Short mmCIF file of C-alpha atoms in Angstrom, two decimals:
data_model
loop_
_atom_site.label_atom_id
_atom_site.label_comp_id
_atom_site.label_asym_id
_atom_site.label_seq_id
_atom_site.Cartn_x
_atom_site.Cartn_y
_atom_site.Cartn_z
CA MET A 1 37.77 -38.09 -25.10
CA SER A 2 35.81 -37.22 -21.97
CA ALA A 3 33.07 -34.48 -22.23
CA ALA A 4 34.03 -30.91 -20.39
CA ARG A 5 32.84 -30.80 -17.35
CA PRO A 6 29.85 -27.93 -16.49
CA LEU A 7 31.18 -25.21 -14.66
CA PRO A 8 29.49 -24.80 -11.21
CA ARG A 9 26.43 -22.32 -10.86
CA LEU A 10 24.95 -20.79 -8.12
CA ALA A 11 21.61 -22.38 -7.07
CA PRO A 12 18.65 -20.77 -8.54
CA SER A 13 16.94 -21.04 -4.67
CA LEU A 14 19.69 -19.28 -3.40
CA LEU A 15 19.96 -16.66 -6.38
CA LEU A 16 15.93 -15.87 -5.61
CA LEU A 17 16.82 -15.55 -1.93
CA PHE A 18 19.47 -12.96 -2.51
CA ALA A 19 16.91 -11.06 -5.10
CA CYS A 20 14.00 -11.16 -2.70
CA ALA A 21 16.01 -9.95 0.24
CA ALA A 22 17.56 -7.25 -1.71
CA GLY A 23 14.34 -5.98 -2.52
CA LEU A 24 12.93 -6.25 0.63
CA SER A 25 15.65 -4.22 2.25
CA VAL A 26 15.70 -1.58 -0.47
CA ALA A 27 11.73 -1.02 -0.18
CA ASN A 28 12.08 0.22 3.25
CA VAL A 29 13.94 3.20 2.18
CA TYR A 30 10.96 4.28 -0.01
CA TYR A 31 7.75 3.53 1.83
CA ALA A 32 7.77 6.81 3.25
CA GLN A 33 7.30 8.59 0.17
CA PRO A 34 3.62 8.17 -0.37
CA LEU A 35 2.82 8.37 3.51
CA LEU A 36 4.04 12.12 3.89
CA ASP A 37 0.82 13.42 4.07
CA ALA A 38 -0.52 10.61 6.41
CA LEU A 39 2.65 11.27 8.64
CA ALA A 40 2.34 14.77 8.63
CA ALA A 41 -1.22 14.80 10.05
CA ASP A 42 -0.36 11.95 12.48
CA LEU A 43 2.49 13.60 14.14
CA HIS A 44 1.72 17.13 13.29
CA ILE A 45 4.66 17.78 11.41
CA SER A 46 4.36 20.96 8.78
CA THR A 47 4.18 20.73 5.17
CA ALA A 48 7.37 22.66 5.25
CA TRP A 49 9.23 20.22 7.39
CA ILE A 50 7.76 16.83 5.88
CA GLY A 51 10.16 16.67 3.43
CA ALA A 52 13.05 15.99 6.25
CA VAL A 53 11.29 12.58 6.50
CA VAL A 54 12.94 11.41 3.42
CA ALA A 55 16.03 13.34 3.81
CA ALA A 56 16.56 11.51 7.01
CA THR A 57 16.40 8.03 5.08
CA GLN A 58 18.69 9.51 2.22
CA VAL A 59 21.46 10.69 5.03
CA GLY A 60 20.93 7.42 6.16
CA SER A 61 21.58 5.77 2.90
CA VAL A 62 24.99 8.12 2.33
CA ALA A 63 25.99 7.25 5.62
CA ALA A 64 25.64 3.51 4.90
CA LEU A 65 27.75 3.51 1.71
CA LEU A 66 30.76 5.62 3.58
CA TRP A 67 30.75 3.22 6.80
CA LEU A 68 28.47 0.24 7.05
CA VAL A 69 28.76 -1.39 3.73
CA PRO A 70 32.51 -1.56 3.13
CA LEU A 71 32.59 -3.64 6.46
CA GLY A 72 31.72 -6.55 3.89
CA ASP A 73 35.16 -6.83 3.27
CA ARG A 74 36.23 -7.12 6.65
CA MET A 75 33.95 -9.19 8.69
CA GLU A 76 32.28 -12.72 8.06
CA ARG A 77 29.41 -11.70 5.72
CA ARG A 78 26.72 -14.16 7.08
CA GLN A 79 26.98 -12.93 10.46
CA LEU A 80 27.36 -9.32 9.46
CA MET A 81 24.13 -9.70 7.58
CA ALA A 82 22.03 -11.41 10.55
CA LEU A 83 23.45 -8.13 12.61
CA GLN A 84 22.02 -5.91 10.17
CA THR A 85 19.15 -7.45 9.70
CA THR A 86 18.61 -7.30 13.55
CA ALA A 87 19.10 -3.90 13.76
CA LEU A 88 16.74 -3.20 10.79
CA VAL A 89 13.59 -4.71 12.34
CA VAL A 90 14.27 -2.61 15.46
CA ALA A 91 14.65 0.43 13.38
CA LEU A 92 11.23 -0.23 12.04
CA LEU A 93 9.62 -1.23 15.13
CA CYS A 94 10.71 2.22 16.49
CA VAL A 95 9.16 4.22 13.12
CA ALA A 96 6.12 1.80 13.73
CA VAL A 97 5.38 3.31 17.19
CA ALA A 98 6.93 6.89 16.93
CA GLY A 99 4.87 9.56 18.81
CA THR A 100 6.76 12.76 17.86
CA ALA A 101 8.50 14.13 14.93
CA THR A 102 12.00 13.63 16.65
CA ALA A 103 11.37 10.25 17.15
CA LEU A 104 10.47 9.58 13.62
CA LEU A 105 13.40 10.99 11.92
CA LEU A 106 15.69 9.27 14.30
CA GLY A 107 13.66 5.96 13.11
CA MET A 108 14.19 7.15 9.37
CA LEU A 109 17.79 7.68 9.53
CA ALA A 110 18.58 4.36 11.21
CA VAL A 111 16.21 2.93 8.37
CA GLY A 112 18.11 4.64 5.56
CA LEU A 113 21.12 3.30 7.10
CA LEU A 114 20.45 -0.03 7.77
CA GLY A 115 18.24 -0.54 4.60
CA THR A 116 20.83 0.66 2.34
CA ALA A 117 23.53 -1.48 4.17
CA MET A 118 21.93 -4.93 3.43
CA THR A 119 20.76 -4.01 -0.11
CA GLN A 120 24.16 -3.38 -1.18
CA GLY A 121 26.11 -5.51 0.97
CA LEU A 122 23.71 -8.27 -0.70
CA ILE A 123 24.92 -7.60 -4.12
CA ALA A 124 28.26 -7.80 -2.75
CA TYR A 125 27.69 -11.08 -1.10
CA ALA A 126 25.96 -12.52 -4.20
CA ALA A 127 29.06 -11.52 -6.38
CA ALA A 128 31.36 -13.08 -3.91
CA ALA A 129 29.37 -16.04 -3.90
CA ALA A 130 29.28 -16.41 -7.66
CA SER A 131 32.08 -17.82 -9.79
CA SER A 132 33.76 -15.26 -12.09
CA HIS A 133 32.12 -16.76 -15.35
CA GLU A 134 28.41 -16.04 -13.80
CA ARG A 135 29.01 -12.66 -11.84
CA GLY A 136 27.08 -10.73 -14.25
CA ARG A 137 24.23 -12.98 -14.21
CA VAL A 138 24.34 -12.78 -10.49
CA VAL A 139 24.51 -9.47 -10.06
CA GLY A 140 21.80 -8.31 -12.57
CA ALA A 141 19.30 -10.91 -10.81
CA ALA A 142 20.25 -9.35 -7.40
CA GLN A 143 19.84 -5.78 -8.81
CA ALA A 144 16.37 -6.96 -10.50
CA GLY A 145 15.27 -7.47 -7.18
CA VAL A 146 16.76 -4.31 -5.81
CA VAL A 147 14.47 -2.34 -8.79
CA ILE A 148 11.47 -4.31 -8.23
CA GLY A 149 11.43 -3.77 -4.54
CA LEU A 150 11.91 -0.04 -5.07
CA LEU A 151 9.04 -0.04 -7.41
CA LEU A 152 6.76 -2.00 -5.69
CA ALA A 153 7.17 -0.18 -2.22
CA ARG A 154 5.47 2.96 -2.94
CA VAL A 155 2.27 0.86 -4.12
CA VAL A 156 2.61 -1.62 -1.20
CA ALA A 157 2.74 1.32 1.24
CA GLY A 158 -0.22 3.04 -0.36
CA VAL A 159 -2.37 0.06 -0.17
CA VAL A 160 -1.63 -0.97 3.41
CA ALA A 161 -1.81 2.47 4.67
CA ASP A 162 -5.45 2.94 3.01
CA LEU A 163 -6.27 -0.43 4.78
CA ALA A 164 -4.36 -0.06 8.29
CA GLY A 165 -2.73 2.97 8.46
CA TRP A 166 0.53 3.93 8.02
CA ARG A 167 2.28 2.55 11.00
CA ALA A 168 0.86 -1.19 9.73
CA VAL A 169 3.18 -0.57 6.61
CA TYR A 170 6.22 -0.75 9.18
CA LEU A 171 5.03 -3.48 11.18
CA LEU A 172 4.58 -5.28 8.08
CA SER A 173 7.92 -4.77 7.05
CA ALA A 174 9.47 -5.88 10.13
CA ALA A 175 7.82 -9.05 10.03
CA LEU A 176 9.18 -9.52 6.82
CA MET A 177 12.54 -8.59 7.52
CA VAL A 178 12.44 -11.26 10.39
CA GLY A 179 11.41 -13.90 7.87
CA ALA A 180 13.94 -12.78 5.13
CA GLY A 181 16.59 -12.88 8.02
CA VAL A 182 15.81 -16.28 9.02
CA LEU A 183 16.15 -17.56 5.46
CA LEU A 184 19.42 -15.78 5.20
CA TRP A 185 20.87 -17.03 8.29
CA ARG A 186 19.99 -20.75 7.41
CA HIS A 187 20.81 -20.62 3.67
CA LEU A 188 23.45 -17.93 3.08
CA PRO A 189 27.00 -19.71 2.19
CA ARG A 190 29.90 -18.95 4.77
CA LEU A 191 32.51 -17.15 2.62
CA PRO A 192 35.75 -16.67 3.86
CA VAL A 193 37.07 -12.90 4.72
CA PRO A 194 39.30 -11.91 2.33
CA GLN A 195 43.09 -12.21 3.63
CA ARG A 196 44.07 -8.69 2.40
CA SER A 197 41.71 -6.30 2.56
CA PRO A 198 42.21 -3.06 4.32
CA ARG A 199 40.01 -0.32 4.64
CA LEU A 200 40.69 2.06 1.65
CA SER A 201 39.96 5.54 1.41
CA LEU A 202 37.67 6.58 -1.44
CA THR A 203 40.65 8.13 -3.11
CA ALA A 204 43.02 5.33 -2.64
CA LEU A 205 40.23 3.20 -4.42
CA LEU A 206 39.59 5.16 -7.12
CA ARG A 207 43.36 5.84 -7.92
CA HIS A 208 43.96 1.81 -8.09
CA THR A 209 41.09 0.94 -9.69
CA PRO A 210 40.65 2.68 -12.92
CA VAL A 211 37.53 0.70 -13.64
CA LEU A 212 35.82 2.40 -10.63
CA ARG A 213 36.79 6.00 -11.80
CA GLN A 214 35.53 5.29 -15.58
CA ARG A 215 32.28 3.35 -14.58
CA GLY A 216 31.63 5.71 -11.72
CA VAL A 217 31.63 8.82 -14.24
CA LEU A 218 28.87 6.96 -16.45
CA GLY A 219 27.01 5.97 -13.38
CA LEU A 220 26.92 9.55 -12.03
CA LEU A 221 25.64 10.80 -15.60
CA MET A 222 23.19 8.04 -16.27
CA PHE A 223 21.65 8.50 -13.04
CA ALA A 224 21.87 12.40 -13.33
CA ALA A 225 19.45 12.21 -16.39
CA PHE A 226 17.33 9.30 -14.29
CA GLY A 227 16.84 12.13 -11.64
CA LEU A 228 16.16 14.68 -14.13
CA PHE A 229 12.99 12.47 -15.31
CA TRP A 230 11.69 11.12 -12.19
CA SER A 231 11.98 14.55 -10.12
CA SER A 232 9.68 16.19 -12.51
CA MET A 233 7.38 13.98 -14.37
CA ALA A 234 4.76 14.22 -11.97
CA LEU A 235 4.45 18.00 -12.79
CA PRO A 236 3.19 17.83 -16.45
CA LEU A 237 1.22 15.01 -15.54
CA SER A 238 -0.46 16.29 -12.76
CA ALA A 239 -1.31 19.72 -14.70
CA PRO A 240 -3.52 20.38 -17.61
CA PRO A 241 -4.21 18.60 -20.10
CA PHE A 242 -3.33 15.71 -18.33
CA GLY A 243 -4.54 16.08 -14.50
CA LEU A 244 -3.58 12.58 -13.54
CA GLY A 245 -3.72 11.88 -9.62
CA HIS A 246 -1.14 10.30 -7.79
CA THR A 247 -2.17 6.77 -8.32
CA ALA A 248 -2.33 7.24 -11.69
CA ILE A 249 1.32 8.89 -11.70
CA GLY A 250 2.75 6.40 -9.63
CA ALA A 251 1.36 3.36 -12.08
CA PHE A 252 4.17 4.90 -14.88
CA ALA A 253 6.69 3.67 -12.61
CA LEU A 254 5.65 0.11 -12.85
CA VAL A 255 7.01 0.31 -16.86
CA GLY A 256 10.28 0.01 -14.87
CA LEU A 257 9.66 -3.66 -13.98
CA LEU A 258 10.39 -4.57 -17.48
CA GLY A 259 13.49 -2.72 -17.27
CA ALA A 260 14.29 -4.81 -14.10
CA LEU A 261 13.78 -8.32 -16.32
CA ALA A 262 16.41 -7.17 -18.79
CA ALA A 263 19.08 -6.49 -16.09
CA ALA A 264 19.72 -10.05 -15.83
CA ARG A 265 20.16 -10.71 -19.49
CA SER A 266 22.59 -7.77 -19.86
CA GLY A 267 24.79 -9.44 -16.72
CA HIS A 268 24.71 -12.53 -18.92
CA TRP A 269 26.13 -10.53 -21.84
CA THR A 270 28.50 -9.09 -19.58
CA ASP A 271 30.12 -12.60 -18.28
CA ARG A 272 30.36 -13.37 -21.87
CA GLY A 273 32.74 -10.61 -22.63
CA HIS A 274 30.23 -8.34 -24.29
CA ALA A 275 30.35 -5.41 -21.59
CA GLY A 276 31.62 -2.67 -24.23
CA ARG A 277 28.67 -3.83 -26.82
CA VAL A 278 26.15 -3.60 -23.84
CA THR A 279 27.42 -0.27 -22.78
CA LEU A 280 27.16 1.30 -26.15
CA GLY A 281 23.91 0.07 -26.73
CA ALA A 282 22.63 1.40 -23.50
CA LEU A 283 23.89 4.60 -23.68
CA LEU A 284 22.48 4.98 -27.28
CA LEU A 285 18.96 3.94 -26.26
CA LEU A 286 19.21 6.60 -23.12
CA LEU A 287 19.81 9.36 -25.77
CA LEU A 288 17.24 8.16 -27.91
CA SER A 289 14.63 7.72 -25.11
CA TRP A 290 14.44 11.58 -24.63
CA TRP A 291 12.85 11.76 -28.11
CA PRO A 292 9.54 10.06 -27.14
CA LEU A 293 9.74 11.94 -23.63
CA SER A 294 9.84 15.38 -25.38
CA ALA A 295 6.89 14.19 -27.01
CA LEU A 296 4.63 13.94 -24.16
CA HIS A 297 2.50 16.94 -25.57
CA ALA A 298 1.19 14.45 -28.13
CA GLY A 299 0.02 11.82 -25.70
CA LEU A 300 0.83 9.50 -23.12
CA GLY A 301 1.59 6.71 -25.11
CA TRP A 302 5.08 8.56 -25.93
CA LEU A 303 5.68 8.80 -22.55
CA VAL A 304 5.09 5.08 -21.84
CA LEU A 305 7.72 4.60 -24.80
CA GLY A 306 9.90 6.57 -23.44
CA VAL A 307 10.11 5.41 -19.84
CA LEU A 308 10.59 1.82 -21.14
CA LEU A 309 13.60 2.93 -23.31
CA LEU A 310 15.03 4.79 -20.23
CA ASP A 311 14.68 2.38 -17.80
CA LEU A 312 16.11 -0.28 -20.09
CA ALA A 313 19.09 1.89 -20.50
CA ILE A 314 19.72 2.52 -17.09
CA GLN A 315 19.26 -0.89 -15.70
CA ALA A 316 21.36 -2.52 -18.63
CA LEU A 317 24.34 0.00 -17.62
CA HIS A 318 23.97 -0.14 -14.41
CA VAL A 319 24.25 -3.90 -13.74
CA THR A 320 27.40 -3.75 -16.44
CA ASN A 321 28.68 -1.08 -14.30
CA GLN A 322 28.61 -2.93 -10.95
CA SER A 323 29.96 -6.45 -12.70
CA LEU A 324 32.87 -4.94 -13.85
CA ILE A 325 33.80 -3.07 -10.94
CA LEU A 326 33.14 -6.07 -8.63
CA ALA A 327 35.53 -7.97 -11.14
CA ALA A 328 38.03 -5.46 -10.82
CA ALA A 329 38.26 -5.21 -7.39
CA PRO A 330 37.75 -9.04 -5.82
CA GLN A 331 39.48 -8.10 -2.19
CA ALA A 332 37.61 -5.05 -1.73
CA GLN A 333 34.27 -5.99 -3.45
CA ALA A 334 31.88 -4.12 -0.70
CA GLN A 335 34.18 -0.93 -0.73
CA ALA A 336 34.12 -0.73 -4.38
CA ILE A 337 30.24 -1.13 -4.69
CA ALA A 338 30.11 1.23 -1.79
CA ALA A 339 32.41 3.77 -3.42
CA TYR A 340 30.50 3.56 -7.01
CA MET A 341 27.04 3.86 -5.11
CA LEU A 342 28.23 7.48 -4.14
CA PHE A 343 28.32 8.23 -7.60
CA TYR A 344 25.04 7.01 -8.12
CA ALA A 345 23.69 9.27 -5.25
CA ALA A 346 25.70 12.09 -6.27
CA GLY A 347 23.94 12.09 -9.93
CA SER A 348 20.45 11.36 -8.87
CA GLY A 349 20.63 14.13 -6.19
CA LEU A 350 21.96 16.46 -8.74
CA GLY A 351 19.68 15.82 -11.51
CA ALA A 352 16.47 15.70 -9.04
CA LEU A 353 17.48 19.25 -8.05
CA ALA A 354 17.97 20.44 -11.75
CA GLY A 355 15.09 18.85 -12.97
CA SER A 356 12.51 20.71 -10.71
CA ALA A 357 14.21 23.95 -11.33
CA LEU A 358 14.53 23.34 -15.12
CA TYR A 359 10.74 22.55 -15.16
CA ALA A 360 9.82 25.77 -12.82
CA ALA A 361 11.97 28.07 -15.13
CA HIS A 362 11.57 26.67 -18.52
CA GLY A 363 8.92 23.68 -19.17
CA TRP A 364 9.10 20.36 -19.92
CA GLY A 365 11.09 20.94 -23.04
CA ALA A 366 13.83 22.07 -20.93
CA VAL A 367 14.10 18.76 -18.74
CA CYS A 368 14.17 16.85 -22.04
CA LEU A 369 17.03 18.97 -23.74
CA ALA A 370 19.27 18.69 -20.54
CA GLY A 371 18.37 14.87 -20.19
CA GLY A 372 19.57 14.56 -23.55
CA ALA A 373 22.54 16.75 -23.22
CA VAL A 374 23.71 14.59 -20.30
CA SER A 375 23.04 11.30 -22.17
CA ALA A 376 25.08 12.62 -24.84
CA LEU A 377 28.02 13.46 -22.48
CA ALA A 378 28.10 10.34 -20.85
CA LEU A 379 28.21 8.55 -24.63
CA GLY A 380 30.83 10.85 -25.62
CA ALA A 381 33.01 9.99 -22.13
CA PHE A 382 32.49 6.12 -23.04
CA LEU A 383 33.64 6.65 -26.69
CA ARG A 384 36.43 8.52 -25.72
CA ARG A 385 37.81 6.04 -23.39
CA SER A 386 37.06 3.07 -25.80
#
């Protein structure tokens, strides 16, 4: 009897390319956050209005999820990626040379639009290029690249801006995206356009894809918990008795790199049929994370432990959600991932608004109590469906 032929796997070099390109793409959406003071001073934007820069990128991100990401189900993906990369480079150059607040905001809107479209498009592209038996592993690796790009964007932006000014950040990113675009064009596989992939409304997609409904609700709740924490963490850390500066506070985000490394493993377990166990474990971990986070007053070591648990839980659940949704909608993967990310955006936004409001009104304990409640609600929603 001949030995069973091993199942085909996506080449490691191609998987690395997907992860790196996704990380570079998403970083563009977040470069501006540590640069707001420099942008305000250079372009004479008041402190009250400088937050519009971040808002513009987020508006662009939502627009991308609604209109650009779903194009991956109707166009040849390699050609679409080339067009989006070229447009993103142009947008980055426009930001780099912006001379007025209006020009900057328009440029940031375009960067948010195209950076998000490329990021989510690459995840859907990777899933489409992978065989069904390794889809979770591939999505996990691509998502790890996204998380690393998101976390390092703020660090890189701060260092480059200190050395050469904020405009150099966007010039450097434009150069990096040119290099990434060339590699993507040369090495991405040509995939057939799905035969039947009409543009579906969000309502129709939710109606016909139960997994999207269920995992979308979990995504909304887990990212609401995530937003509660990250929107308010800097407030107690910058106040007495800690009195930490921006660089020290930002360094806590690097703990999240461990969560990114764990993401690929959760995808591997999902491929092996353990999605339910991964989900249950992640939700329990998410609920548990609020205990050390609530002990911040006892020392920063508790915060490090809490951040580690929180991010491990979020990334494991996020990768599992994406893997199951992409498997459930093989003819509309780009539309499905865009719909799921709308749940993510809604949860993150609601959590961010609630976090700062709760801290201002009732302190850090109220933030942790709300985070635990939302996490328990997510666990209950999952157990109810199991």
